[in-house]
Amino acid sequence: MSPSPDRGRVAFVARWLLVVVLVCSMVVAAAAPAVAFVRGEPDISVTLSDGTVQPGAETTLDMTLVNSGDVDFGADSQLNTGKEQVVTTARGTLVRVEPATGENPIEVDSGEVGVGSVPEGTRSVPIRVSVPEDAEPGTYELDVEVEYDHYSQISGGRTNGYNSEDTTAEYTVEVTVEEAARFE
């Protein structure tokens, strides 16, 4: 039995339609805007500008939070421009400071300090401390806990989807109790 001319024509039309559908789908895929996302996190470190205190004194230490931000995957479209700053910002930031050991004579009077949002850059945090009159001179450590939340990923497009994470990071800073003049 030989193939009928109608079957040949149907097969030709089916192949031609398949080619048209494939070409159209590639054109539509190329014309559609790419949906991208931005992923990153704050990168915070803690420093003291002057970690020197005097026995018998109450003082405020100027602690600095430094956020250098870390973007793992950046924006690749106009719709995502500026979202890198969102994923690198620490939000609702709280700072807690306490002596690292029981032998530490430095008393931290500040308690928990709320500093709000910390974008890339620096943020000063005043920490009130007091040192007893009879404190031994030397270098002592303070434990610093920084708690914040941040958007770890923002999906792209005209509407945004946010992934949020809570982070608690611990640091240690050194404070030196200077030797004071002692009179008999």
mmCIF file of C-alpha atoms in Angstrom:
data_model
loop_
_atom_site.group_PDB
_atom_site.id
_atom_site.type_symbol
_atom_site.label_atom_id
_atom_site.label_comp_id
_atom_site.label_asym_id
_atom_site.label_seq_id
_atom_site.Cartn_x
_atom_site.Cartn_y
_atom_site.Cartn_z
ATOM 1 C CA MET A 1 0.000 0.000 0.000
ATOM 2 C CA SER A 2 1.411 3.374 -0.905
ATOM 3 C CA PRO A 3 0.989 6.498 1.207
ATOM 4 C CA SER A 4 -1.782 8.749 0.077
ATOM 5 C CA PRO A 5 -0.986 12.289 -1.006
ATOM 6 C CA ASP A 6 -3.192 13.593 1.827
ATOM 7 C CA ARG A 7 -1.029 11.868 4.459
ATOM 8 C CA GLY A 8 2.102 13.447 2.999
ATOM 9 C CA ARG A 9 0.490 16.843 3.029
ATOM 10 C CA VAL A 10 -0.678 16.363 6.658
ATOM 11 C CA ALA A 11 2.824 15.300 7.705
ATOM 12 C CA PHE A 12 4.307 18.349 5.932
ATOM 13 C CA VAL A 13 1.815 20.727 7.605
ATOM 14 C CA ALA A 14 2.450 19.101 11.028
ATOM 15 C CA ARG A 15 6.231 19.551 10.651
ATOM 16 C CA TRP A 16 5.754 23.122 9.457
ATOM 17 C CA LEU A 17 3.487 23.914 12.470
ATOM 18 C CA LEU A 18 6.010 22.352 14.838
ATOM 19 C CA VAL A 19 8.760 24.585 13.421
ATOM 20 C CA VAL A 20 6.528 27.670 13.706
ATOM 21 C CA VAL A 21 5.633 26.849 17.345
ATOM 22 C CA LEU A 22 9.305 26.314 18.266
ATOM 23 C CA VAL A 23 10.419 29.552 16.594
ATOM 24 C CA CYS A 24 7.584 31.532 18.233
ATOM 25 C CA SER A 25 8.370 30.136 21.680
ATOM 26 C CA MET A 26 12.043 31.114 21.308
ATOM 27 C CA VAL A 27 11.066 34.639 20.238
ATOM 28 C CA VAL A 28 8.676 35.023 23.181
ATOM 29 C CA ALA A 29 11.286 33.680 25.636
ATOM 30 C CA ALA A 30 13.902 36.112 24.320
ATOM 31 C CA ALA A 31 11.518 39.066 24.486
ATOM 32 C CA ALA A 32 10.310 38.359 28.043
ATOM 33 C CA PRO A 33 12.178 40.277 30.720
ATOM 34 C CA ALA A 34 14.506 38.164 32.807
ATOM 35 C CA VAL A 35 13.272 37.668 36.327
ATOM 36 C CA ALA A 36 16.334 37.959 38.484
ATOM 37 C CA PHE A 37 16.931 38.218 42.167
ATOM 38 C CA VAL A 38 19.340 39.880 44.548
ATOM 39 C CA ARG A 39 20.898 37.874 47.368
ATOM 40 C CA GLY A 40 23.202 39.138 50.115
ATOM 41 C CA GLU A 41 23.608 40.008 53.770
ATOM 42 C CA PRO A 42 25.080 42.585 56.128
ATOM 43 C CA ASP A 43 28.728 42.016 57.075
ATOM 44 C CA ILE A 44 29.132 43.657 60.481
ATOM 45 C CA SER A 45 32.261 44.141 62.579
ATOM 46 C CA VAL A 46 32.659 45.979 65.899
ATOM 47 C CA THR A 47 35.422 48.357 66.994
ATOM 48 C CA LEU A 48 36.135 50.808 69.820
ATOM 49 C CA SER A 49 37.648 54.164 68.917
ATOM 50 C CA ASP A 50 39.178 54.531 72.397
ATOM 51 C CA GLY A 51 39.025 51.567 74.754
ATOM 52 C CA THR A 52 40.777 53.245 77.673
ATOM 53 C CA VAL A 53 39.077 53.897 81.032
ATOM 54 C CA GLN A 54 40.159 55.215 84.432
ATOM 55 C CA PRO A 55 39.508 53.590 87.826
ATOM 56 C CA GLY A 56 36.711 55.348 89.720
ATOM 57 C CA ALA A 57 35.254 56.820 86.534
ATOM 58 C CA GLU A 58 31.963 56.583 84.693
ATOM 59 C CA THR A 59 32.418 57.059 80.979
ATOM 60 C CA THR A 60 30.879 56.391 77.590
ATOM 61 C CA LEU A 61 32.768 54.160 75.185
ATOM 62 C CA ASP A 62 32.243 55.018 71.534
ATOM 63 C CA MET A 63 31.617 51.635 69.898
ATOM 64 C CA THR A 64 31.357 51.561 66.116
ATOM 65 C CA LEU A 65 29.415 49.050 64.043
ATOM 66 C CA VAL A 66 30.946 48.736 60.579
ATOM 67 C CA ASN A 67 28.708 47.188 57.919
ATOM 68 C CA SER A 68 30.615 46.370 54.741
ATOM 69 C CA GLY A 69 27.735 44.358 53.213
ATOM 70 C CA ASP A 70 28.107 41.232 51.112
ATOM 71 C CA VAL A 71 26.166 40.768 47.853
ATOM 72 C CA ASP A 72 26.229 37.151 46.653
ATOM 73 C CA PHE A 73 24.134 37.684 43.542
ATOM 74 C CA GLY A 74 23.407 41.135 42.131
ATOM 75 C CA ALA A 75 20.713 42.737 40.063
ATOM 76 C CA ASP A 76 20.794 42.186 36.326
ATOM 77 C CA SER A 77 17.833 44.266 35.277
ATOM 78 C CA GLN A 78 16.417 47.756 35.707
ATOM 79 C CA LEU A 79 13.692 46.292 37.927
ATOM 80 C CA ASN A 80 16.273 45.238 40.534
ATOM 81 C CA THR A 81 18.407 48.373 40.660
ATOM 82 C CA GLY A 82 18.988 49.529 44.232
ATOM 83 C CA LYS A 83 18.014 46.250 45.858
ATOM 84 C CA GLU A 84 21.634 45.496 46.765
ATOM 85 C CA GLN A 85 21.352 48.163 49.488
ATOM 86 C CA VAL A 86 18.232 46.453 50.834
ATOM 87 C CA VAL A 87 19.853 43.015 51.290
ATOM 88 C CA THR A 88 22.993 44.478 52.913
ATOM 89 C CA THR A 89 21.099 46.575 55.493
ATOM 90 C CA ALA A 90 20.775 45.224 59.055
ATOM 91 C CA ARG A 91 17.282 46.111 60.322
ATOM 92 C CA GLY A 92 16.047 46.421 63.904
ATOM 93 C CA THR A 93 19.601 46.208 65.224
ATOM 94 C CA LEU A 94 20.094 45.639 68.971
ATOM 95 C CA VAL A 95 23.459 45.711 70.766
ATOM 96 C CA ARG A 96 24.123 44.051 74.136
ATOM 97 C CA VAL A 97 27.461 44.393 75.968
ATOM 98 C CA GLU A 98 28.637 42.612 79.111
ATOM 99 C CA PRO A 99 31.941 41.721 80.786
ATOM 100 C CA ALA A 100 33.483 38.568 79.288
ATOM 101 C CA THR A 101 34.472 37.064 82.660
ATOM 102 C CA GLY A 102 33.539 37.364 86.316
ATOM 103 C CA GLU A 103 36.978 38.817 87.148
ATOM 104 C CA ASN A 104 36.333 41.785 84.873
ATOM 105 C CA PRO A 105 35.944 44.936 87.038
ATOM 106 C CA ILE A 106 34.231 46.961 84.296
ATOM 107 C CA GLU A 107 30.492 47.375 84.824
ATOM 108 C CA VAL A 108 28.330 47.932 81.744
ATOM 109 C CA ASP A 109 25.486 50.336 82.563
ATOM 110 C CA SER A 110 23.911 50.631 79.091
ATOM 111 C CA GLY A 111 21.893 47.427 78.943
ATOM 112 C CA GLU A 112 20.427 46.735 75.520
ATOM 113 C CA VAL A 113 20.927 49.545 72.977
ATOM 114 C CA GLY A 114 18.637 49.799 69.950
ATOM 115 C CA VAL A 115 20.321 51.359 66.922
ATOM 116 C CA GLY A 116 17.692 50.735 64.213
ATOM 117 C CA SER A 117 18.773 50.095 60.639
ATOM 118 C CA VAL A 118 22.474 49.866 59.822
ATOM 119 C CA PRO A 119 23.099 50.297 56.069
ATOM 120 C CA GLU A 120 26.552 49.856 54.585
ATOM 121 C CA GLY A 121 28.895 52.236 56.385
ATOM 122 C CA THR A 122 29.351 52.968 60.084
ATOM 123 C CA ARG A 123 27.029 53.541 63.012
ATOM 124 C CA SER A 124 28.185 54.830 66.406
ATOM 125 C CA VAL A 125 26.813 53.120 69.525
ATOM 126 C CA PRO A 126 27.410 54.789 72.912
ATOM 127 C CA ILE A 127 28.099 52.259 75.685
ATOM 128 C CA ARG A 128 28.052 53.587 79.269
ATOM 129 C CA VAL A 129 30.494 51.874 81.636
ATOM 130 C CA SER A 130 31.743 52.441 85.149
ATOM 131 C CA VAL A 131 34.977 51.289 86.741
ATOM 132 C CA PRO A 132 35.336 50.832 90.516
ATOM 133 C CA GLU A 133 37.964 52.902 92.322
ATOM 134 C CA ASP A 134 39.943 49.794 93.309
ATOM 135 C CA ALA A 135 39.997 48.192 89.820
ATOM 136 C CA GLU A 136 43.300 46.564 88.918
ATOM 137 C CA PRO A 137 44.985 48.083 85.866
ATOM 138 C CA GLY A 138 45.053 45.851 82.811
ATOM 139 C CA THR A 139 43.244 44.874 79.629
ATOM 140 C CA TYR A 140 39.814 43.285 79.935
ATOM 141 C CA GLU A 141 37.395 41.890 77.390
ATOM 142 C CA LEU A 142 33.781 42.825 76.813
ATOM 143 C CA ASP A 143 31.425 40.493 74.977
ATOM 144 C CA VAL A 144 29.298 42.241 72.360
ATOM 145 C CA GLU A 145 26.171 40.659 70.908
ATOM 146 C CA VAL A 146 24.621 42.242 67.814
ATOM 147 C CA GLU A 147 21.148 41.050 66.833
ATOM 148 C CA TYR A 148 19.371 42.116 63.635
ATOM 149 C CA ASP A 149 17.188 40.894 60.824
ATOM 150 C CA HIS A 150 17.708 41.427 57.123
ATOM 151 C CA TYR A 151 16.264 40.525 53.756
ATOM 152 C CA SER A 152 18.544 37.766 52.489
ATOM 153 C CA GLN A 153 16.977 37.613 49.032
ATOM 154 C CA ILE A 154 14.645 39.740 46.961
ATOM 155 C CA SER A 155 13.140 38.181 43.868
ATOM 156 C CA GLY A 156 12.924 40.417 40.863
ATOM 157 C CA GLY A 157 10.190 41.454 38.550
ATOM 158 C CA ARG A 158 7.484 44.048 38.953
ATOM 159 C CA THR A 159 6.443 42.589 42.317
ATOM 160 C CA ASN A 160 9.000 41.720 44.954
ATOM 161 C CA GLY A 161 9.265 38.619 47.097
ATOM 162 C CA TYR A 162 11.362 38.920 50.244
ATOM 163 C CA ASN A 163 13.181 36.237 52.260
ATOM 164 C CA SER A 164 13.940 37.477 55.757
ATOM 165 C CA GLU A 165 16.528 36.111 58.222
ATOM 166 C CA ASP A 166 17.282 36.822 61.871
ATOM 167 C CA THR A 167 20.963 36.946 62.808
ATOM 168 C CA THR A 168 22.814 37.114 66.112
ATOM 169 C CA ALA A 169 26.570 37.693 65.947
ATOM 170 C CA GLU A 170 29.024 37.777 68.834
ATOM 171 C CA TYR A 171 32.188 39.846 69.092
ATOM 172 C CA THR A 172 34.817 40.667 71.689
ATOM 173 C CA VAL A 173 36.402 44.074 72.267
ATOM 174 C CA GLU A 174 39.215 44.977 74.634
ATOM 175 C CA VAL A 175 39.090 47.766 77.212
ATOM 176 C CA THR A 176 42.168 48.893 79.122
ATOM 177 C CA VAL A 177 41.912 50.112 82.705
ATOM 178 C CA GLU A 178 44.784 52.564 83.078
ATOM 179 C CA GLU A 179 46.873 52.775 86.199
ATOM 180 C CA ALA A 180 45.720 55.691 88.330
ATOM 181 C CA ALA A 181 47.802 57.618 90.813
ATOM 182 C CA ARG A 182 47.283 56.202 94.316
ATOM 183 C CA PHE A 183 47.858 58.324 97.395
ATOM 184 C CA GLU A 184 48.336 57.131 100.959
#
